[in-house]
Short mmCIF file of C-alpha atoms and ligand atoms in Angstrom, two decimals:
data_model
loop_
_atom_site.label_atom_id
_atom_site.label_comp_id
_atom_site.label_asym_id
_atom_site.label_seq_id
_atom_site.Cartn_x
_atom_site.Cartn_y
_atom_site.Cartn_z
CA UNK A 42 124.49 97.33 60.47
CA UNK A 43 123.25 96.87 57.17
CA UNK A 44 122.08 100.08 55.52
CA UNK A 45 119.46 99.81 52.83
CA UNK A 46 119.95 102.41 50.16
CA UNK A 47 116.98 102.94 47.61
CA UNK A 48 118.62 102.99 43.95
CA UNK A 49 118.22 105.97 42.03
CA UNK A 50 117.73 106.06 37.94
CA UNK A 51 120.34 107.39 35.72
CA UNK A 52 119.75 111.18 35.37
CA UNK A 53 120.91 114.62 33.63
CA UNK A 54 121.12 117.13 36.55
CA UNK A 55 121.69 120.82 35.28
CA UNK A 56 122.56 123.25 37.88
CA UNK A 57 121.54 126.88 36.76
CA UNK A 58 124.09 128.77 38.88
CA UNK A 59 126.63 125.92 38.42
CA UNK A 60 129.28 128.29 39.16
CA UNK A 61 127.64 130.14 42.24
CA UNK A 62 128.74 130.13 45.85
CA UNK A 63 125.68 127.37 46.56
CA UNK A 64 127.04 125.12 43.85
CA UNK A 65 130.40 125.36 44.75
CA UNK A 66 130.20 125.04 48.81
CA UNK A 67 127.04 122.31 48.80
CA UNK A 68 125.49 121.04 45.46
CA UNK A 69 128.80 119.96 43.89
CA UNK A 70 130.58 118.59 46.85
CA UNK A 71 127.24 116.50 47.82
CA UNK A 72 127.13 114.81 44.71
CA UNK A 73 130.65 113.97 44.71
CA UNK A 74 129.75 112.17 48.23
CA UNK A 75 126.96 110.37 46.60
CA UNK A 76 128.98 109.18 43.77
CA UNK A 77 131.66 107.84 46.17
CA UNK A 78 128.56 105.91 47.99
CA UNK A 79 127.64 104.21 44.98
CA UNK A 80 124.66 106.56 44.16
CA UNK A 81 125.32 107.83 40.82
CA UNK A 82 124.36 105.58 38.27
CA UNK A 83 126.92 105.14 35.44
CA UNK A 84 125.61 107.23 32.69
CA UNK A 85 124.38 109.83 34.91
CA UNK A 86 125.50 113.28 34.31
CA UNK A 87 125.77 116.67 35.77
CA UNK A 88 125.66 119.96 33.37
CA UNK A 89 126.73 123.22 35.11
CA UNK A 90 125.15 126.31 33.35
CA UNK A 91 125.94 129.82 34.04
CA UNK A 92 126.55 133.12 31.54
CA UNK A 93 130.06 132.91 32.21
CA UNK A 94 132.81 131.38 29.12
CA UNK A 95 134.00 128.08 30.14
CA UNK A 96 134.49 125.30 28.82
CA UNK A 97 134.14 121.40 30.12
CA UNK A 98 137.57 121.37 31.33
CA UNK A 99 137.34 124.51 32.92
CA UNK A 100 134.40 123.40 34.48
CA UNK A 101 135.73 120.14 35.77
CA UNK A 102 138.98 122.12 37.22
CA UNK A 103 136.17 124.34 39.02
CA UNK A 104 134.57 121.08 40.45
CA UNK A 105 137.74 119.53 41.33
CA UNK A 106 138.63 122.84 43.55
CA UNK A 107 135.02 122.70 45.13
CA UNK A 108 135.02 119.05 45.99
CA UNK A 109 139.02 119.72 47.24
CA UNK A 110 137.69 122.52 49.41
CA UNK A 111 134.04 121.37 50.66
CA UNK A 112 134.21 117.74 49.95
CA UNK A 113 134.04 116.57 53.66
CA UNK A 114 135.71 113.89 55.53
CA UNK A 115 134.14 110.98 53.59
CA UNK A 116 136.78 109.04 52.22
CA UNK A 117 137.07 108.02 48.70
CA UNK A 118 139.04 105.52 47.02
CA UNK A 119 142.14 106.99 44.81
CA UNK A 120 140.86 108.08 41.52
CA UNK A 121 137.25 108.46 42.30
CA UNK A 122 137.47 112.20 41.71
CA UNK A 123 138.47 111.71 38.05
CA UNK A 124 135.71 109.08 37.52
CA UNK A 125 133.39 111.70 38.87
CA UNK A 126 134.67 114.77 36.76
CA UNK A 127 134.17 112.55 33.43
CA UNK A 128 130.30 113.25 34.10
CA UNK A 129 130.82 116.84 34.49
CA UNK A 130 129.91 119.35 31.58
CA UNK A 131 129.14 123.20 31.26
CA UNK A 132 127.16 125.24 29.17
CA UNK A 133 127.32 128.88 28.94
CA UNK A 134 123.85 130.17 28.86
CA UNK A 135 121.65 133.15 29.57
CA UNK A 136 118.69 132.86 31.58
CA UNK A 137 117.17 136.04 30.31
CA UNK A 138 118.40 135.81 26.77
CA UNK A 139 118.79 133.09 23.86
CA UNK A 140 122.34 132.31 24.12
CA UNK A 141 122.86 128.64 25.22
CA UNK A 142 119.81 127.21 25.07
CA UNK A 143 120.34 125.19 21.68
CA UNK A 144 123.16 123.64 22.89
CA UNK A 145 121.58 122.65 26.07
CA UNK A 146 118.91 121.24 24.17
CA UNK A 147 121.51 119.23 22.02
CA UNK A 148 123.15 117.86 25.22
CA UNK A 149 120.00 116.56 26.66
CA UNK A 150 119.38 112.73 26.45
CA UNK A 151 116.16 110.94 26.44
CA UNK A 152 115.21 108.31 28.82
CA UNK A 153 116.93 109.44 31.67
CA UNK A 154 115.56 111.54 34.69
CA UNK A 155 115.90 115.41 33.83
CA UNK A 156 116.34 117.48 37.00
CA UNK A 157 117.00 121.26 36.77
CA UNK A 158 118.27 122.97 39.70
CA UNK A 159 117.45 126.84 39.83
CA UNK A 160 120.43 128.02 42.18
CA UNK A 161 120.36 131.38 40.75
CA UNK A 162 118.46 134.35 41.98
CA UNK A 163 114.61 133.97 42.48
CA UNK A 164 113.95 136.85 39.74
CA UNK A 165 115.30 134.19 37.37
CA UNK A 166 113.15 131.29 38.53
CA UNK A 167 110.37 132.41 36.02
CA UNK A 168 112.98 132.84 33.29
CA UNK A 169 114.50 129.46 33.40
CA UNK A 170 110.67 127.83 33.84
CA UNK A 171 109.78 129.81 30.61
CA UNK A 172 112.65 128.87 28.37
CA UNK A 173 113.15 125.39 29.40
CA UNK A 174 109.48 124.52 28.23
CA UNK A 175 110.36 127.04 25.11
CA UNK A 176 113.04 125.13 23.94
CA UNK A 177 111.36 121.57 24.67
CA UNK A 178 113.69 120.81 27.05
CA UNK A 179 111.38 119.27 29.78
CA UNK A 180 108.65 116.56 29.75
CA UNK A 181 105.98 115.27 32.37
CA UNK A 182 108.46 113.38 34.27
CA UNK A 183 111.07 116.24 34.48
CA UNK A 184 111.51 118.15 37.84
CA UNK A 185 112.78 121.60 38.89
CA UNK A 186 114.47 122.47 42.30
CA UNK A 187 114.34 125.98 43.76
CA UNK A 188 116.14 127.47 46.43
CA UNK A 189 115.01 129.95 49.35
CA UNK A 190 114.11 132.85 49.62
CA UNK A 191 110.58 131.69 47.84
CA UNK A 192 109.23 135.25 47.89
CA UNK A 193 109.34 138.02 50.45
CA UNK A 194 105.84 138.24 51.14
CA UNK A 195 102.69 136.59 50.51
CA UNK A 196 102.36 138.40 47.15
CA UNK A 197 105.76 137.71 45.84
CA UNK A 198 105.43 133.73 46.84
CA UNK A 199 102.08 133.63 44.84
CA UNK A 200 103.67 135.25 41.92
CA UNK A 201 106.73 132.78 41.80
CA UNK A 202 104.00 129.83 41.94
CA UNK A 203 101.99 130.89 39.35
CA UNK A 204 105.15 131.62 37.35
CA UNK A 205 106.14 128.02 37.65
CA UNK A 206 102.81 126.94 37.70
CA UNK A 207 102.48 128.09 34.33
CA UNK A 208 104.88 125.44 32.86
CA UNK A 209 105.29 122.72 35.94
CA UNK A 210 102.59 120.56 37.84
CA UNK A 211 103.24 120.77 41.56
CA UNK A 212 104.30 117.50 41.65
CA UNK A 213 107.31 118.51 39.38
CA UNK A 214 108.59 121.36 41.76
CA UNK A 215 110.95 121.07 44.49
CA UNK A 216 111.22 123.71 46.79
CA UNK A 217 114.36 123.23 49.12
CA UNK A 218 114.34 123.80 52.89
CA UNK A 219 117.68 122.06 53.62
CA UNK A 220 116.54 122.18 57.07
CA UNK A 221 114.21 119.39 56.18
CA UNK A 222 117.26 117.11 55.07
CA UNK A 223 118.92 117.03 58.04
CA UNK A 224 119.30 113.62 59.83
CA UNK A 225 118.04 114.59 62.89
CA UNK A 226 115.02 116.17 61.94
CA UNK A 227 113.82 113.06 59.83
CA UNK A 228 114.79 111.49 63.14
CA UNK A 229 112.00 113.68 64.87
CA UNK A 230 109.32 111.95 62.87
CA UNK A 231 110.87 108.53 63.44
CA UNK A 232 110.75 109.03 67.44
CA UNK A 233 107.21 110.27 67.27
CA UNK A 234 105.76 108.21 64.74
CA UNK A 235 108.06 105.11 65.53
CA UNK A 236 107.66 104.62 69.19
CA UNK A 237 104.87 104.03 71.62
CA UNK A 238 106.60 105.96 74.23
CA UNK A 239 106.22 109.46 72.99
CA UNK A 240 102.95 109.78 70.62
CA UNK A 241 100.51 109.33 73.74
CA UNK A 242 101.82 112.35 75.72
CA UNK A 243 102.37 114.62 72.68
CA UNK A 244 99.90 117.00 73.32
CA UNK A 245 98.93 119.79 75.87
CA UNK A 246 97.80 117.77 78.69
CA UNK A 247 101.58 116.51 79.33
CA UNK A 248 103.45 118.80 77.43
CA UNK A 249 104.09 122.02 79.00
CA UNK A 250 105.85 123.99 76.24
CA UNK A 251 108.20 123.31 73.25
CA UNK A 252 111.30 125.55 72.60
CA UNK A 253 112.91 125.89 69.25
CA UNK A 254 116.09 127.36 69.18
CA UNK A 255 118.56 127.88 66.07
CA UNK A 256 121.68 130.10 66.95
CA UNK A 257 124.61 130.95 65.12
CA UNK A 258 127.98 132.48 66.00
CA UNK A 259 128.41 134.39 62.86
CA UNK A 260 127.34 137.86 61.77
CA UNK A 261 125.92 138.64 58.20
CA UNK A 262 129.29 138.81 56.81
CA UNK A 263 129.42 139.02 53.45
CA UNK A 264 125.55 138.87 52.96
CA UNK A 265 124.67 142.07 54.65
CA UNK A 266 123.16 143.37 51.76
CA UNK A 267 120.54 140.81 51.01
CA UNK A 268 120.28 140.01 54.93
CA UNK A 269 119.40 143.52 55.74
CA UNK A 270 116.79 143.50 53.28
CA UNK A 271 115.14 140.27 54.73
CA UNK A 272 115.98 139.79 58.66
CA UNK A 273 115.76 137.15 61.04
CA UNK A 274 111.93 136.63 60.54
CA UNK A 275 112.12 136.14 56.84
CA UNK A 276 115.30 134.73 56.12
CA UNK A 277 114.96 131.95 59.08
CA UNK A 278 111.47 132.01 61.31
CA UNK A 279 109.08 132.22 57.71
CA UNK A 280 110.91 128.80 56.58
CA UNK A 281 113.16 126.69 58.77
CA UNK A 282 112.00 127.22 62.19
CA UNK A 283 108.38 126.98 60.74
CA UNK A 284 109.04 123.91 59.16
CA UNK A 285 110.55 122.59 62.35
CA UNK A 286 107.33 123.59 63.99
CA UNK A 287 105.25 122.12 61.77
CA UNK A 288 107.10 118.39 62.23
CA UNK A 289 106.75 118.66 65.59
CA UNK A 290 102.96 119.95 66.02
CA UNK A 291 101.35 118.27 63.16
CA UNK A 292 98.80 115.36 63.71
CA UNK A 293 100.44 111.86 62.58
CA UNK A 294 100.02 111.41 58.92
CA UNK A 295 97.98 108.38 57.51
CA UNK A 296 101.17 107.27 55.92
CA UNK A 297 104.91 108.60 55.15
CA UNK A 298 103.80 109.88 51.94
CA UNK A 299 104.61 113.28 50.21
CA UNK A 300 101.19 114.82 50.30
CA UNK A 301 100.13 113.07 53.40
CA UNK A 302 102.75 114.69 55.11
CA UNK A 303 102.41 118.04 53.76
CA UNK A 304 98.51 117.97 54.47
CA UNK A 305 99.21 117.87 58.01
CA UNK A 306 102.42 120.45 58.02
CA UNK A 307 99.77 122.81 56.40
CA UNK A 308 97.16 122.33 58.81
CA UNK A 309 99.57 123.50 61.63
CA UNK A 310 100.31 126.91 59.90
CA UNK A 311 96.72 127.54 59.39
CA UNK A 312 96.12 126.95 62.90
CA UNK A 313 98.82 129.63 64.38
CA UNK A 314 97.02 132.28 66.06
CA UNK A 315 98.09 135.89 65.01
CA UNK A 316 101.06 136.79 67.70
CA UNK A 317 100.81 139.63 69.83
CA UNK A 318 103.65 142.31 69.32
CA UNK A 319 104.49 141.95 73.11
CA UNK A 320 104.87 138.33 72.27
CA UNK A 321 108.16 139.20 70.15
CA UNK A 322 111.59 140.42 70.68
CA UNK A 323 113.58 141.60 67.93
CA UNK A 324 117.46 142.05 68.34
CA UNK A 325 120.34 143.56 66.91
CA UNK A 326 123.82 142.62 67.66
CA UNK A 327 125.96 145.52 68.85
CA UNK A 328 129.99 145.75 68.24
CA UNK A 329 132.23 143.68 70.12
CA UNK A 330 135.90 143.81 70.55
CA UNK A 331 137.49 142.99 67.20
CA UNK A 332 133.80 142.41 65.40
CA UNK A 333 131.68 145.00 64.11
CA UNK A 334 128.28 145.86 64.84
CA UNK A 335 125.21 144.75 62.80
CA UNK A 336 124.62 148.11 61.42
CA UNK A 337 128.44 148.44 60.45
CA UNK A 338 128.27 145.35 59.10
CA UNK A 339 125.67 145.97 56.72
CA UNK A 340 126.63 149.95 55.90
CA UNK A 341 123.36 151.43 57.41
CA UNK A 342 123.88 153.15 60.92
CA UNK A 343 119.81 153.06 60.90
CA UNK A 344 119.00 149.81 59.83
CA UNK A 345 116.03 148.35 61.61
CA UNK A 346 116.60 145.02 60.52
CA UNK A 347 116.53 142.23 63.13
CA UNK A 348 119.43 139.85 63.60
CA UNK A 349 117.65 138.02 66.64
CA UNK A 350 114.14 137.28 67.02
CA UNK A 351 112.40 135.62 69.82
CA UNK A 352 108.50 134.70 70.16
CA UNK A 353 105.76 132.78 71.84
CA UNK A 354 103.20 131.38 69.54
CA UNK A 355 99.90 129.36 70.24
CA UNK A 356 98.43 126.69 68.26
CA UNK A 357 94.62 126.76 68.50
CA UNK A 358 93.77 123.27 67.87
CA UNK A 359 92.84 120.10 70.03
CA UNK A 360 96.07 118.83 70.60
CA UNK A 361 97.95 122.00 71.59
CA UNK A 362 95.90 124.94 72.76
CA UNK A 363 97.25 126.08 76.01
CA UNK A 364 100.78 124.92 75.02
CA UNK A 365 103.19 127.55 73.97
CA UNK A 366 105.79 127.20 71.42
CA UNK A 367 108.85 129.39 72.11
CA UNK A 368 110.46 130.20 69.18
CA UNK A 369 114.22 131.96 68.82
CA UNK A 370 117.02 132.29 66.47
CA UNK A 371 119.75 134.84 65.67
CA UNK A 372 123.31 135.74 64.76
CA UNK A 373 126.21 136.53 66.89
CA UNK A 374 125.33 134.49 69.87
CA UNK A 375 127.10 132.58 72.57
CA UNK A 376 127.27 129.32 70.74
CA UNK A 377 126.23 127.58 67.65
CA UNK A 378 123.76 125.55 68.29
CA UNK A 379 120.37 124.09 67.11
CA UNK A 380 117.80 122.02 69.07
CA UNK A 381 114.28 121.36 69.75
CA UNK A 382 112.96 120.67 73.30
CA UNK A 383 109.94 119.12 74.42
CA UNK A 384 109.20 120.17 78.09
CA UNK A 385 106.96 117.80 79.78
CA UNK A 386 104.56 118.93 82.73
CA UNK A 387 105.64 118.72 85.90
CA UNK A 388 104.09 115.26 88.06
CA UNK A 389 100.54 115.95 89.72
CA UNK A 390 101.95 114.66 92.88
CA UNK A 391 105.45 113.78 94.25
CA UNK A 392 105.65 110.77 96.46
CA UNK A 393 108.96 112.26 97.52
CA UNK A 394 107.68 115.13 99.07
CA UNK A 395 109.78 118.05 98.33
CA UNK A 396 111.55 116.95 94.92
CA UNK A 397 112.66 119.87 93.24
CA UNK A 398 112.03 120.49 89.62
CA UNK A 399 112.15 117.14 87.90
CA UNK A 400 110.19 117.43 84.60
CA UNK A 401 111.50 115.39 81.63
CA UNK A 402 112.71 117.23 78.80
CA UNK A 403 113.39 115.32 75.06
CA UNK A 404 115.95 117.17 73.46
CA UNK A 405 116.45 116.81 69.72
CA UNK A 406 119.87 118.55 68.67
CA UNK A 407 120.07 119.06 65.39
CA UNK A 408 123.82 120.85 65.50
CA UNK A 409 126.40 120.10 66.32
CA UNK A 410 126.67 116.79 67.72
CA UNK A 411 123.07 115.60 65.83
CA UNK A 412 121.34 113.51 68.79
CA UNK A 413 118.35 112.99 71.01
CA UNK A 414 118.39 113.41 74.94
CA UNK A 415 115.79 112.35 77.40
CA UNK A 416 116.09 113.77 80.84
CA UNK A 417 114.84 111.14 83.36
CA UNK A 418 114.85 111.66 86.98
CA UNK A 419 116.41 109.10 89.01
CA UNK A 420 118.01 108.75 92.65
CA UNK A 421 121.06 109.82 93.75
CA UNK A 422 123.32 107.23 93.79
CA UNK A 423 124.71 106.59 97.40
CA UNK A 424 123.40 106.52 100.99
CA UNK A 425 121.52 109.57 102.78
CA UNK A 426 118.01 109.12 101.70
CA UNK A 427 115.82 109.66 99.00
CA UNK A 428 117.51 112.55 96.79
CA UNK A 429 116.75 112.83 93.52
CA UNK A 430 118.34 114.28 90.38
CA UNK A 431 118.34 114.58 86.96
CA UNK A 432 120.06 112.46 84.17
CA UNK A 433 120.14 112.55 80.48
CA UNK A 434 119.37 109.16 78.45
CA UNK A 435 121.66 110.39 75.86
CA UNK A 436 121.79 108.87 72.41
CA UNK A 437 124.26 110.66 70.32
CA UNK A 438 124.10 109.11 66.98
CA UNK A 439 128.01 109.54 66.58
CA UNK A 440 128.24 106.90 69.23
CA UNK A 441 125.23 104.88 68.71
CA UNK A 442 125.61 104.03 65.22
CA UNK A 443 129.37 104.22 65.11
CA UNK A 444 131.23 105.34 61.65
CA UNK A 445 128.03 105.79 59.70
CA UNK A 446 126.68 108.51 61.73
CA UNK A 447 130.19 110.25 62.42
CA UNK A 448 129.83 111.92 58.69
CA UNK A 449 126.06 111.50 57.93
CA UNK A 450 124.95 112.72 54.58
CA UNK A 451 124.75 116.49 54.29
CA UNK A 452 121.22 117.67 53.89
CA UNK A 453 121.72 118.82 50.18
CA UNK A 454 122.93 115.33 49.29
CA UNK A 455 120.21 113.82 50.48
CA UNK A 456 117.85 116.17 49.24
CA UNK A 457 119.39 116.12 45.62
CA UNK A 458 119.01 112.06 45.82
CA UNK A 459 115.39 112.39 46.79
CA UNK A 460 114.68 114.97 43.70
CA UNK A 461 115.94 112.16 41.46
CA UNK A 462 114.05 109.44 43.22
CA UNK A 463 110.90 111.70 42.66
CA UNK A 464 110.27 111.80 46.38
CA UNK A 465 108.61 115.18 47.60
CA UNK A 466 108.05 114.33 51.26
CA UNK A 467 111.05 116.52 52.38
CA UNK A 468 110.10 119.61 50.05
CA UNK A 469 107.92 122.41 50.57
CA UNK A 470 104.34 122.51 48.82
CA UNK A 471 103.26 125.71 47.31
CA UNK A 472 100.25 126.08 49.23
CA UNK A 473 102.44 125.74 52.87
CA UNK A 474 104.73 128.40 51.69
CA UNK A 475 101.66 130.94 51.03
CA UNK A 476 100.21 129.71 54.15
CA UNK A 477 103.67 130.58 56.39
CA UNK A 478 103.67 134.18 54.34
CA UNK A 479 100.32 134.62 54.95
CA UNK A 480 100.93 134.16 58.78
CA UNK A 481 104.09 136.03 58.69
CA UNK A 482 102.87 139.65 56.85
CA UNK A 483 100.98 141.02 59.32
CA UNK A 484 103.88 140.62 61.83
CA UNK A 485 106.10 142.38 60.00
CA UNK A 486 103.70 144.92 58.49
CA UNK A 487 102.75 145.55 62.09
CA UNK A 488 106.47 146.35 62.64
CA UNK A 489 106.80 148.62 59.57
CA UNK A 490 103.57 150.78 60.45
CA UNK A 491 104.98 151.08 64.25
CA UNK A 492 108.46 151.87 63.22
CA UNK A 493 109.73 149.24 65.65
CA UNK A 494 113.34 149.12 66.44
CA UNK A 495 114.91 146.07 67.43
CA UNK A 496 116.64 145.93 70.76
CA UNK A 497 120.50 145.59 70.86
CA UNK A 498 122.35 142.69 72.29
CA UNK A 499 125.94 142.01 73.02
CA UNK A 500 127.53 139.75 70.74
CA UNK A 501 128.55 136.83 72.18
CA UNK A 502 125.73 136.68 74.51
CA UNK A 503 122.50 134.55 74.98
CA UNK A 504 120.46 137.59 72.79
CA UNK A 505 118.58 140.69 74.13
CA UNK A 506 117.54 140.88 77.92
CA UNK A 507 114.06 141.21 76.56
CA UNK A 508 113.99 137.33 75.28
CA UNK A 509 114.57 136.53 78.88
CA UNK A 510 111.63 138.01 80.02
CA UNK A 511 109.36 136.84 77.48
CA UNK A 512 109.67 133.23 79.46
CA UNK A 513 109.90 134.83 82.89
CA UNK A 514 106.76 136.19 82.70
CA UNK A 515 105.27 132.84 82.12
CA UNK A 516 107.65 131.59 85.13
CA UNK A 517 109.64 129.43 82.52
CA UNK A 518 113.42 129.80 81.10
CA UNK A 519 115.20 129.18 78.07
CA UNK A 520 117.58 126.29 77.73
CA UNK A 521 121.17 127.53 77.76
CA UNK A 522 122.58 128.05 74.70
CA UNK A 523 125.55 125.76 74.51
CA UNK A 524 127.84 124.10 72.03
P1 NAP B 174 125.90 133.56 43.48
O1 NAP B 174 127.42 132.87 44.17
O2 NAP B 174 125.80 134.60 43.32
O3 NAP B 174 125.74 132.83 42.26
C1 NAP B 174 124.87 132.71 41.18
C2 NAP B 174 125.07 131.91 40.05
O4 NAP B 174 123.90 132.25 38.94
C3 NAP B 174 126.35 132.22 39.12
O5 NAP B 174 126.64 130.78 38.78
C4 NAP B 174 126.08 132.99 37.80
O6 NAP B 174 127.05 132.94 36.98
C5 NAP B 174 124.81 132.32 37.86
N1 NAP B 174 123.82 133.60 37.28
C6 NAP B 174 123.61 134.75 37.44
N2 NAP B 174 122.67 135.27 36.54
C7 NAP B 174 122.42 134.45 35.24
C8 NAP B 174 121.91 134.26 34.45
N3 NAP B 174 121.22 135.52 33.77
N4 NAP B 174 121.82 133.18 33.46
C9 NAP B 174 122.10 132.08 33.91
N5 NAP B 174 122.94 132.18 35.14
C10 NAP B 174 123.34 133.25 35.85
O7 NAP B 174 124.44 132.91 44.37
P2 NAP B 174 124.42 131.71 45.12
O8 NAP B 174 124.86 132.17 46.63
O9 NAP B 174 125.29 130.47 44.62
O10 NAP B 174 122.78 131.49 45.55
C11 NAP B 174 122.06 130.92 44.56
C12 NAP B 174 120.75 130.54 44.93
O11 NAP B 174 120.61 129.87 45.92
C13 NAP B 174 120.14 131.93 45.33
O12 NAP B 174 118.70 131.48 44.79
C14 NAP B 174 120.05 132.33 46.85
O13 NAP B 174 119.10 133.02 47.60
C15 NAP B 174 120.02 130.39 47.29
N6 NAP B 174 120.73 129.94 48.60
C16 NAP B 174 122.24 130.30 48.69
C17 NAP B 174 122.88 129.87 49.68
C18 NAP B 174 124.05 130.01 50.01
O14 NAP B 174 124.58 129.46 50.97
N7 NAP B 174 125.01 130.44 48.72
C19 NAP B 174 122.01 129.42 50.87
C20 NAP B 174 120.45 129.42 50.67
C21 NAP B 174 120.21 129.63 49.38
P3 NAP B 174 127.20 133.88 35.98
O15 NAP B 174 127.28 135.27 36.74
O16 NAP B 174 128.41 133.45 35.15
O17 NAP B 174 125.79 133.84 35.14
#
């Protein structure tokens, strides 16, 4: 198979927070993998920036360690790491002070793409934007990349957008949602808009309902302090699940172009119905043998933050009115599994008489084992009459595409290269983020006003029993959470 890779221009990429957890686990190993793939042009450089005192050699040792620990399976030729490390530099800088800014100004080169990755707490985004501008480090073609969380409600998201807009055009701001960088998520668009087969059926006339599940086995672990102020709604639903929902529900954009795609996603968010309180189930995991409860982990015996959420959503537009979307996400569940399932309606009439439940389901697995599965009805082999069974037409990417798919680029790798190429299709626009918060805020405010307490669920289970009821009331069932 011949793969066509769009070349990137030479760049200077500054990673503010270059010594942090995200840089260590994702950004730096991701860049190394792109380097191995020959995607980092000769004279490109990566400049780590943080307050800590470190020289270039110290930073190279840090990067080498990060690559060894998190570099992934992609094999690189001997000596490749040394070549990568030669492109690294470090500047000790304070986002809130004057330290380091003139050194950085001296280091930056003209005539290459300048990208600034804000891998720091969102409270520093405004300071960084201001100082980059003050020190003349940016021009019209410079880009900034900002990490989640992008606000904790509509007001704070608006304030962040305003802080960035004071110095950058929308076309220069790349708001990362790493779910959009996943191979299968992009494949969702390829499947929908690249085949005649599915799009004609992609509406409430043929689709019974849609399920989106993002299940994790881990608890909050060391992120307890952050997570307890956020919860599953802010941490997962407002951004990742909402983005997946948009890609499934949006109208076909006129072309695969950043604003055309994002315009259509925005229309979906704006068409979401307000959610009735009885269409939401919040949960919190309990202790289990050898593992603490949510409340023990976050150190607050009265915490009301949800580690699980399930909800039924409606979209009031021509395409989807009458087709519910069921979303669920949670921690400490039975298996780590993320998937989207389109459940088609039953046949109007079965010529086979009593045929059982033989609905088609299209399932898009995000993790593990990215792939797409279509459930079809066939005759059970052998004599004895016409008995029907459902079997999967399974396209596991690893099987179908061979080695290329066994080790696909990580979401961060792809997204960083899109920043350098100047392609914003897989990044959230400011108005999208605000619309998502405008929909989320009343739900969270309602819980606060009612003093809503999440239901406990057993660690290692499929979530609270009430979530099963949420679908049972509509005579539907969740797909099994299985690895
Ligand atoms: P972290 O481990 O706490 O690292 C923070 C980094 O920022 C460090 O390099 C720190 O170095 C630097 N820093 C702090 N204050 C600074 C200042 N005033 N000026 C310059 N540098 C400063 O945080 P992280 O986990 O990497 O997260 C970074 C961002 O990514 C956050 O917005 C987070 O929400 C987001 N994010 C993280 C993850 C993840 O898996 N870690 C996932 C999704 C999103 P010094 O202290 O030496 O300055």
